[in-house]
Amino acid sequence: MKRRKFITTSSLATAGAFTMPYILPSGLLGATTKPPLSEYVVFVLFAGGVRQQESVLQRYLAEGQNENVEGNIMYNMLTGAPPNDKIAYGLDDTVNNIIGGIPIDPILQTPLDQIGTLFPEVRFSKGGAGHFNGLSTGVSGNYYTTQGLRMRPQSPTIFEYLRRHAGFKATDTWYVGVSIGGSRPLLNYSAHEAYGRRYGGNFIAPTVTFGEPGMANFQNFKNYHPDTEWDKILEMREFLNQNFQQQGLEIAHLYNETEEEILIKDFVRNTFEKVNTGSVILPPVNDNGDLKTIGYAVEVLNWFKPKLTVVDMTNIDVCHGDYTSYLKNLHRADHGIGFLWREIQRIPEMAGKTTLIVMPEHGRDLEHNPIKDDNDWYSYDHSGNNENTRRIFTMMAGPGIDGNLRVGGVNNPIGDASDIVPTIADLFGIKDIVANQGLLDPSARSLFDRI
Amino acid sequence: MFVALCICCMIFFSSCQDEYYVYGIEDVEITPVNSEKDKPKTHTQYISILYANMFQKAIGPNQMLQALNAIESIGDKQVAYDMLVSKYMNDPEVKIPSVESMRADPETFVRETYTRFLVRQPTEAELQWMINYIDSRPSLTPELVFFSFATSNEHAHY
């Protein structure tokens, strides 16, 4: 071999030896950015539409109802004294006949804003202030001005980014929906042609799966023996599917491996048994769908130990017509967050290794609508052209996150609703890869970069 | 006379030509027997047809709504369909042929199963594969065969 050819060949081989390890299944060079900051992430879409006034500003009735009563009704998440008058957000005081007169005991001894970092003034800066828009922004890091219901997000969700670029398997990523309404089942993957179902996250709406519909159609479903029955079913089905390879037409599965499918079915079977014996892990107070969903989300965490779990809520949206119930559900949503954080710390694999992120999907209007409830308190809608509706907060707690830190304020808003996706990507070490896809909103930043 | 006869003969022989038959092959696209099934069934369609296949009767509207909600609550639709079919298989009213009838005449069983679930006859290759599969597995039951058909991709399309 001539000398020049030898040098050229060996140089190319050396360069290839350094380059090859950086080509992940996604096919991108230089894919690995930095080590993950967290092993697990739980993102709660504190949804339904929360006004700053009743949450981080702790104004209780002072601004919303022109009553001179302030206080903090979210004392698992926020530091501050509760109201001392006109208490209507707790459990019903049946002795004295006062609706909501008994506040729910706090679960956490230390509120989360002392454990983690609070961004008290974040903006839902673009797009229509509707629930599906807000949820879509939370999971995709993008805003949609033309997003309609019954349509998947146009840009990839965090589930797809993690499955494609961080190698997560399907059961590492879960969306636990409070219901199947509002097109929630469409949020586990996008319509983007380069991502989509191949990288979708698992979805479950447990109050439906384990409620009446699931009991009628799933409970006591037959358990086939894996070695003598299920293997035959799979063999015959594989034969049938091979004879039907029509442009990739198939039942819309999520590329769960066979073992994962079995794990999911076992989870459903096991949870039905817990439902029947009343042993599902539920918050101490669980008198609404949000809290039941939080309880089932803990069951998902215990069973699968997912790397990413997204949970959403909705009961706060009663504020369109009943302000008192809005306060009750807000108080309960806080109760659910406290319970969730506590239970995470009781799971050995996840304790001390899980980052919890909480963010409403949007706010509510500054001005009330004409509807009064039984306390003669006015109700509030959420309109896209109302500046107050675009005010939300974000909270993070977990390993490596500064405690007792507030970033931004009323006169200095910091953070955007589209920040959650790059933040989660940052937590799992693929922030730059996700950013380089060019599919996030231009204003999206990792919250760590905003501190 | 002779000249006229010659002219007639010339005309006759000149017009008497061999007929040419031109044989050609018209291009025909050969497609699989199930190639026209390119539309996915909606969940409603799938549940309705599945129920009819399993119970030989129509599903009621309330039952349909419950089944639809249950399916929508699970993101992986293969898993959801598997659980639904498994649930139906536990119902004493499900209509499945007996093991004896399957083993007595596997060809008829396979043809009827294809008709019932896939609305077509099996190809010769499919028929032989299924018959061989049935014959070579003594523990195979019609229930397992029905399950595989009911949860196959072709059954979910039309």
XYZ file of C-alpha atoms in Angstrom:
609
model
C 0.000 0.000 0.000
C 1.408 3.362 -0.919
C 2.223 5.769 1.884
C -0.334 8.435 0.917
C -3.120 5.922 0.610
C -2.176 4.384 3.934
C -2.297 7.745 5.693
C -5.640 8.603 4.108
C -7.179 5.274 4.971
C -6.004 5.230 8.547
C -7.113 8.820 9.072
C -10.583 8.013 7.832
C -10.752 4.948 10.033
C -9.687 6.912 13.068
C -12.241 9.629 12.415
C -14.923 6.997 12.034
C -13.959 5.355 15.301
C -14.524 8.647 17.131
C -17.723 9.485 15.284
C -19.642 6.200 15.374
C -20.419 6.116 19.125
C -22.274 9.439 18.790
C -24.759 8.186 16.245
C -27.837 7.139 18.201
C -30.816 5.304 16.719
C -32.205 8.716 15.874
C -29.371 9.018 13.409
C -28.119 12.300 14.719
C -24.491 13.050 15.180
C -23.414 14.460 18.502
C -26.696 13.334 20.007
C -25.719 13.074 23.656
C -25.627 16.462 25.305
C -25.121 16.065 29.010
C -25.978 13.668 31.796
C -29.600 13.710 32.949
C -30.371 15.985 35.883
C -33.214 13.770 37.009
C -34.088 10.116 36.638
C -37.844 10.686 36.739
C -40.124 13.584 35.924
C -43.761 14.036 36.850
C -45.460 16.970 35.128
C -48.854 18.015 36.429
C -50.999 20.131 34.172
C -52.770 21.948 36.998
C -55.504 22.474 34.516
C -58.961 23.943 34.316
C -57.847 27.566 34.329
C -56.377 29.080 37.507
C -56.411 32.789 38.322
C -53.248 34.231 39.818
C -55.410 36.087 42.324
C -56.665 32.924 44.096
C -53.365 31.037 43.735
C -49.903 32.596 43.985
C -51.183 36.062 44.948
C -53.198 34.492 47.808
C -55.933 37.090 47.513
C -58.761 34.597 48.200
C -61.943 36.753 47.951
C -60.304 40.176 48.069
C -59.979 40.724 44.318
C -62.366 38.170 42.934
C -65.401 39.096 45.023
C -64.592 42.471 46.498
C -64.639 40.988 49.970
C -61.973 42.003 52.426
C -60.679 38.491 53.012
C -57.269 37.360 51.870
C -55.384 34.129 52.418
C -53.689 31.078 50.988
C -55.855 28.075 50.134
C -53.003 26.153 48.459
C -50.794 25.531 51.462
C -49.236 22.295 50.189
C -47.689 24.245 47.335
C -47.417 27.805 48.662
C -46.227 29.366 51.869
C -48.752 31.662 53.483
C -51.493 31.838 56.068
C -54.953 30.564 55.158
C -58.023 32.839 55.228
C -59.534 33.492 58.628
C -63.054 34.262 57.489
C -65.696 33.195 54.954
C -64.171 29.758 54.599
C -66.042 27.957 51.830
C -63.404 25.859 50.112
C -62.941 22.897 52.427
C -65.033 19.973 53.535
C -68.658 20.592 54.378
C -69.308 21.388 58.017
C -72.428 19.304 58.479
C -72.689 20.164 62.184
C -72.940 23.897 61.625
C -74.360 23.501 58.112
C -71.555 25.430 56.436
C -70.661 24.376 52.899
C -66.921 23.984 52.619
C -66.368 25.251 56.124
C -63.624 22.834 57.209
C -60.282 23.326 55.420
C -58.500 20.118 54.435
C -55.470 19.378 56.588
C -52.148 19.970 54.819
C -50.285 16.860 53.721
C -46.820 18.405 53.451
C -45.145 19.911 56.469
C -43.048 22.073 54.161
C -44.790 23.656 51.181
C -43.306 22.913 47.801
C -42.298 26.523 47.143
C -39.793 26.121 49.972
C -38.558 22.794 48.617
C -38.273 23.951 45.041
C -38.377 26.935 42.711
C -41.443 29.005 41.903
C -41.909 31.098 38.800
C -44.885 33.142 40.019
C -45.503 35.093 36.811
C -45.297 32.951 33.677
C -47.116 33.738 30.475
C -49.363 31.681 28.289
C -48.249 34.096 25.654
C -49.938 33.076 22.406
C -52.849 31.261 20.912
C -56.384 30.735 22.070
C -56.871 30.357 25.822
C -58.725 27.088 25.566
C -58.050 23.940 27.540
C -56.912 21.766 24.639
C -54.680 24.555 23.340
C -53.154 24.937 26.759
C -52.645 21.212 27.263
C -51.137 20.924 23.779
C -48.712 23.742 24.511
C -47.703 22.092 27.749
C -46.802 18.768 26.133
C -45.439 20.045 22.812
C -43.715 23.330 23.603
C -45.559 25.034 20.814
C -48.547 27.277 20.394
C -51.376 26.653 17.981
C -53.440 29.447 16.584
C -55.539 27.117 14.448
C -55.560 24.019 16.640
C -58.945 22.436 16.709
C -60.434 19.736 18.840
C -60.187 16.189 17.538
C -56.790 17.026 16.041
C -53.449 15.909 17.347
C -50.809 18.559 18.079
C -49.014 19.533 14.920
C -45.563 19.478 16.501
C -44.026 16.607 18.466
C -44.840 16.056 22.089
C -42.271 15.555 24.799
C -43.125 11.844 24.695
C -41.974 11.616 21.104
C -38.815 13.612 21.714
C -37.841 11.329 24.580
C -38.696 8.086 22.787
C -36.883 9.054 19.647
C -33.870 10.922 20.986
C -33.345 9.464 24.443
C -34.281 5.877 23.666
C -37.183 5.693 26.099
C -39.509 2.766 25.614
C -43.274 3.175 25.478
C -43.950 2.311 29.114
C -41.346 4.862 30.191
C -43.766 7.595 29.105
C -47.331 8.002 30.317
C -50.121 10.534 29.994
C -52.693 10.043 32.733
C -55.769 11.932 31.644
C -58.522 13.089 33.966
C -61.019 12.036 31.303
C -61.398 11.174 27.635
C -63.162 14.469 27.017
C -61.668 17.541 25.412
C -59.621 15.422 23.007
C -57.209 14.451 25.771
C -56.545 10.993 24.247
C -54.944 12.806 21.313
C -52.169 14.340 23.402
C -49.909 11.295 23.654
C -48.434 11.852 20.198
C -48.554 14.367 17.400
C -49.447 14.413 13.741
C -45.881 15.350 12.785
C -44.710 13.105 9.958
C -41.216 12.586 11.386
C -42.494 11.551 14.807
C -46.043 10.442 15.482
C -47.405 7.169 16.783
C -44.083 5.349 16.379
C -42.811 7.402 19.323
C -46.044 8.016 21.203
C -46.493 7.842 24.935
C -48.908 5.469 26.614
C -52.234 7.014 27.593
C -54.794 6.059 30.187
C -57.867 7.817 31.554
C -58.206 5.755 34.719
C -61.529 7.093 35.945
C -62.956 5.731 32.678
C -60.845 2.567 32.447
C -61.702 1.624 36.022
C -65.106 3.286 36.031
C -68.333 2.012 34.569
C -67.142 1.736 30.944
C -64.069 -0.247 31.907
C -65.922 -2.421 34.368
C -68.420 -3.365 31.682
C -65.845 -4.027 28.984
C -62.488 -4.817 30.569
C -62.990 -6.132 34.087
C -62.326 -9.856 34.383
C -60.986 -10.028 30.863
C -59.610 -13.466 30.182
C -56.017 -14.179 31.118
C -54.413 -16.410 28.505
C -51.461 -18.577 29.480
C -48.341 -17.105 27.930
C -46.764 -20.414 26.939
C -49.731 -22.525 25.885
C -52.306 -20.031 24.613
C -50.994 -16.523 24.092
C -48.047 -17.727 22.071
C -50.429 -19.400 19.615
C -52.529 -16.262 19.330
C -49.426 -14.246 18.541
C -48.243 -16.761 15.949
C -51.538 -16.818 14.085
C -51.948 -13.067 14.321
C -48.445 -12.569 12.968
C -49.341 -14.797 10.037
C -52.531 -12.856 9.357
C -50.766 -9.513 9.670
C -47.988 -10.561 7.320
C -50.634 -11.329 4.711
C -52.028 -7.842 5.157
C -49.094 -5.533 4.641
C -51.011 -2.762 2.938
C -49.026 0.461 3.098
C -48.378 -0.181 6.730
C -52.044 -0.295 7.702
C -52.346 -1.601 11.227
C -54.219 -1.207 14.454
C -53.020 1.991 16.119
C -50.626 0.513 18.659
C -47.846 2.435 20.364
C -44.978 0.033 19.689
C -45.126 -1.383 23.177
C -42.987 -4.526 23.183
C -44.815 -7.781 23.893
C -43.573 -7.711 27.485
C -44.836 -4.156 27.876
C -48.261 -5.116 26.547
C -48.423 -7.891 29.119
C -47.321 -5.452 31.808
C -50.092 -3.022 30.880
C -52.723 -5.756 30.914
C -51.453 -7.009 34.264
C -51.653 -3.438 35.597
C -55.277 -3.172 34.465
C -56.129 -6.531 35.976
C -54.349 -5.728 39.227
C -55.929 -2.306 39.530
C -59.414 -3.735 39.024
C -58.729 -6.016 41.974
C -57.690 -2.992 44.047
C -60.813 -1.129 42.978
C -62.971 -4.054 44.067
C -61.242 -4.255 47.445
C -61.144 -0.490 47.933
C -57.361 -0.496 48.146
C -56.444 1.970 45.393
C -54.022 4.557 46.766
C -56.153 7.693 46.891
C -55.627 11.085 48.531
C -57.200 11.424 51.979
C -59.860 13.599 50.395
C -60.916 12.250 47.016
C -64.347 13.662 46.352
C -63.734 14.768 42.781
C -62.351 13.367 39.529
C -59.055 15.260 39.799
C -58.170 13.615 43.088
C -59.187 10.161 41.920
C -57.007 10.668 38.834
C -54.081 11.681 41.031
C -54.582 8.488 43.018
C -54.570 6.334 39.903
C -51.505 8.216 38.672
C -49.727 7.053 41.830
C -50.753 3.498 40.931
C -49.179 4.023 37.492
C -46.006 5.328 39.116
C -45.842 2.379 41.492
C -46.364 -0.171 38.717
C -44.340 1.167 35.811
C -41.883 3.633 37.412
C -42.163 5.701 34.228
C -39.387 8.106 33.450
C -41.959 10.712 32.412
C -45.517 10.923 33.656
C -47.884 13.707 32.681
C -51.075 14.082 34.707
C -53.819 16.577 34.036
C -56.755 17.936 36.010
C -59.902 19.836 35.103
C -62.343 20.368 37.947
C -61.255 23.969 38.512
C -63.027 24.859 35.265
C -66.298 24.865 37.183
C -65.429 28.533 37.676
C -67.445 29.351 34.558
C -70.560 29.136 36.677
C -69.720 28.444 40.325
C -66.970 30.405 42.070
C -67.387 28.566 45.378
C -66.817 25.209 43.693
C -63.822 26.733 41.903
C -62.279 27.533 45.284
C -63.092 24.049 46.591
C -61.539 22.371 43.570
C -58.491 24.642 43.698
C -58.001 23.713 47.340
C -58.378 20.062 46.405
C -55.996 20.320 43.465
C -53.392 21.595 45.912
C -54.269 18.676 48.190
C -53.652 16.339 45.266
C -50.240 17.848 44.543
C -49.203 17.436 48.149
C -50.378 13.840 48.137
C -48.579 13.154 44.847
C -45.279 14.520 46.132
C -45.577 12.519 49.332
C -46.350 9.282 47.517
C -43.481 9.766 45.086
C -41.144 9.870 48.069
C -42.609 6.535 49.221
C -41.610 4.765 46.010
C -38.044 3.569 46.640
C -36.905 3.808 43.028
C -38.270 7.334 42.648
C -37.730 8.910 46.064
C -35.248 11.748 45.888
C -34.793 11.177 42.158
C -37.965 12.685 40.776
C -38.584 16.209 39.580
C -42.139 17.448 39.965
C -43.290 20.245 37.670
C -46.659 21.933 38.130
C -48.202 24.448 35.739
C -51.747 25.542 34.915
C -52.548 25.387 31.237
C -53.839 28.998 31.306
C -55.458 31.489 33.666
C -58.861 33.149 33.891
C -60.234 36.611 33.207
C -59.769 39.646 35.423
C -63.430 40.604 35.064
C -66.200 38.314 36.155
C -69.170 37.161 34.121
C -72.755 37.786 35.292
C -73.285 34.347 36.829
C -73.569 34.224 40.614
C -73.434 31.121 42.767
C -75.226 30.297 46.025
C -72.845 32.576 47.938
C -73.652 35.395 45.528
C -70.108 35.227 44.252
C -69.411 35.957 40.608
C -67.911 33.472 38.182
C -64.995 33.834 35.764
C -64.368 32.679 32.218
C -61.065 32.408 30.331
C -60.801 34.573 27.222
C -57.874 34.793 24.874
C -58.028 38.578 24.692
C -57.899 39.042 28.451
C -54.438 39.718 29.804
C -55.180 38.094 33.148
C -55.979 34.817 31.401
C -52.428 34.708 30.083
C -50.945 34.858 33.590
C -49.971 31.508 35.085
C -47.287 30.126 37.392
C -44.851 27.237 37.229
C -43.305 25.318 40.086
C -40.431 22.823 40.071
C -39.147 20.656 42.891
C -36.651 17.847 42.872
C -32.984 16.900 42.826
C -30.668 19.743 41.977
C -33.406 22.359 42.028
C -32.873 25.294 44.357
C -35.292 25.482 47.217
C -37.103 28.587 48.401
C -36.337 30.403 45.161
C -38.749 32.744 43.389
C -37.881 33.766 39.844
C -39.759 36.740 38.514
C -42.760 38.630 39.849
C -45.798 40.696 38.991
C -43.698 43.470 37.469
C -41.119 41.095 36.022
C -42.788 38.103 34.422
C -40.340 35.313 33.656
C -41.196 32.099 31.875
C -43.505 30.867 29.153
C -45.977 28.020 28.942
C -43.893 26.560 26.122
C -40.909 26.193 28.465
C -41.989 22.848 29.904
C -40.869 20.719 26.958
C -37.318 22.134 26.781
C -37.175 21.963 30.572
C -38.028 18.278 30.616
C -35.629 17.711 27.719
C -32.985 19.511 29.778
C -33.712 17.282 32.762
C -33.121 14.218 30.610
C -30.039 15.608 28.889
C -31.388 16.138 25.361
C -32.193 19.841 25.432
C -29.958 20.717 22.487
C -31.253 17.872 20.338
C -34.839 18.944 20.904
C -34.017 22.593 20.255
C -32.168 21.678 17.061
C -35.266 20.071 15.609
C -36.603 23.600 15.217
C -40.128 22.609 16.213
C -40.479 24.508 19.485
C -42.008 27.925 19.862
C -39.315 30.593 19.395
C -39.912 31.807 22.938
C -39.463 28.352 24.510
C -36.532 28.043 26.915
C -35.532 25.607 29.558
C -36.570 27.048 32.920
C -33.041 26.326 34.106
C -31.817 28.858 31.549
C -34.241 31.469 32.893
C -32.966 31.263 36.469
C -62.996 -16.776 -71.233
C -59.601 -18.037 -70.264
C -58.460 -14.480 -69.547
C -61.543 -13.842 -67.462
C -60.912 -17.042 -65.542
C -57.322 -16.019 -64.933
C -58.388 -12.603 -63.732
C -60.926 -14.187 -61.397
C -58.301 -16.559 -60.088
C -55.868 -13.703 -59.565
C -58.508 -11.730 -57.687
C -59.450 -14.780 -55.645
C -55.925 -15.720 -54.663
C -54.907 -12.134 -53.946
C -57.786 -11.700 -51.564
C -57.367 -15.035 -49.953
C -54.852 -14.253 -47.339
C -53.957 -15.980 -44.189
C -55.588 -14.301 -41.272
C -53.163 -12.974 -38.814
C -53.976 -13.415 -35.218
C -51.999 -11.073 -33.094
C -51.680 -12.335 -29.598
C -50.786 -9.849 -26.934
C -50.815 -9.764 -23.212
C -52.817 -7.025 -21.603
C -51.101 -5.693 -18.527
C -53.073 -6.499 -15.444
C -51.933 -5.459 -12.004
C -51.939 -8.435 -9.698
C -52.855 -7.439 -6.169
C -53.398 -9.425 -2.999
C -56.939 -10.572 -2.290
C -57.227 -8.097 0.573
C -55.659 -5.111 -1.184
C -58.879 -3.150 -1.396
C -59.085 -2.930 2.369
C -57.384 0.405 2.817
C -59.636 2.176 5.275
C -59.388 1.702 9.038
C -62.617 0.968 10.845
C -63.624 3.553 13.387
C -63.796 2.278 16.936
C -67.577 2.242 16.606
C -67.421 0.148 13.462
C -64.858 -2.223 14.945
C -66.846 -2.768 18.132
C -70.119 -3.194 16.275
C -68.726 -5.737 13.820
C -66.712 -7.540 16.466
C -69.739 -7.893 18.719
C -71.809 -9.231 15.857
C -69.084 -11.723 14.956
C -68.748 -12.916 18.526
C -72.364 -12.995 19.651
C -74.220 -13.220 16.338
C -76.421 -10.284 17.308
C -76.258 -6.497 17.285
C -74.782 -4.573 20.180
C -77.123 -2.247 22.056
C -76.531 1.508 22.007
C -75.701 1.875 25.705
C -73.329 -1.063 25.547
C -71.742 0.417 22.440
C -71.169 3.762 24.166
C -69.592 2.108 27.192
C -67.315 -0.003 24.987
C -66.348 3.039 22.965
C -65.420 5.007 26.078
C -63.445 2.076 27.427
C -61.461 1.769 24.191
C -60.747 5.490 24.119
C -59.408 5.400 27.670
C -56.457 3.216 26.624
C -53.875 4.748 24.309
C -52.488 1.560 22.770
C -55.411 0.311 20.694
C -53.949 -3.171 20.215
C -53.931 -3.565 23.982
C -57.431 -2.109 24.207
C -58.807 -4.429 21.528
C -57.056 -7.424 23.121
C -58.700 -6.704 26.456
C -62.116 -6.182 24.873
C -61.949 -9.439 22.935
C -60.638 -11.225 26.025
C -63.624 -9.898 27.942
C -66.021 -11.129 25.264
C -64.380 -14.564 25.316
C -65.278 -14.819 28.996
C -68.943 -14.241 28.223
C -70.971 -17.487 28.226
C -73.075 -16.204 25.331
C -70.180 -15.934 22.889
C -70.764 -18.087 19.806
C -67.686 -20.215 19.031
C -67.597 -23.558 17.205
C -66.638 -26.594 19.201
C -63.181 -28.099 19.169
C -64.667 -31.296 17.759
C -66.193 -29.554 14.772
C -62.941 -27.707 14.089
C -60.896 -30.883 14.118
C -63.470 -32.915 12.201
C -63.369 -30.532 9.238
C -60.588 -27.962 9.573
C -60.951 -26.721 6.000
C -64.573 -25.746 6.510
C -63.711 -24.190 9.850
C -60.944 -22.092 8.302
C -63.106 -20.995 5.369
C -65.967 -20.025 7.661
C -63.613 -18.161 9.978
C -62.161 -16.168 7.100
C -65.661 -15.365 5.883
C -66.857 -14.413 9.340
C -63.987 -12.092 10.264
C -62.305 -11.077 7.027
C -65.291 -11.289 4.660
C -63.388 -13.275 2.051
C -62.170 -16.728 1.246
C -58.610 -17.698 2.158
C -56.059 -18.142 -0.579
C -54.766 -21.673 -1.063
C -51.587 -20.760 0.777
C -53.505 -19.290 3.702
C -55.837 -22.273 3.812
C -53.018 -24.785 3.898
C -51.078 -22.858 6.500
C -54.101 -22.690 8.790
C -54.999 -26.352 8.325
C -51.423 -27.395 9.026
C -51.355 -25.157 12.089
C -54.564 -26.686 13.432
C -53.438 -30.232 12.755
C -50.012 -29.752 14.328
C -51.214 -28.248 17.607
C -53.547 -30.582 19.500
C -54.184 -27.998 22.220
C -55.326 -25.312 19.803
C -58.942 -24.264 20.290
C -61.366 -22.323 18.085
C -61.325 -19.581 20.711
C -57.628 -18.913 20.143
C -58.168 -18.874 16.386
C -61.082 -16.440 16.724
C -59.034 -14.221 19.019
C -56.203 -13.944 16.531
C -58.605 -13.086 13.711
C -60.564 -10.596 15.798
C -57.418 -8.704 16.783
C -55.664 -8.834 13.420
C -54.909 -5.771 11.333
C -57.055 -6.911 8.419
C -60.109 -7.275 10.651
C -59.622 -3.652 11.697
C -59.799 -2.420 8.092
C -62.296 -2.551 5.269
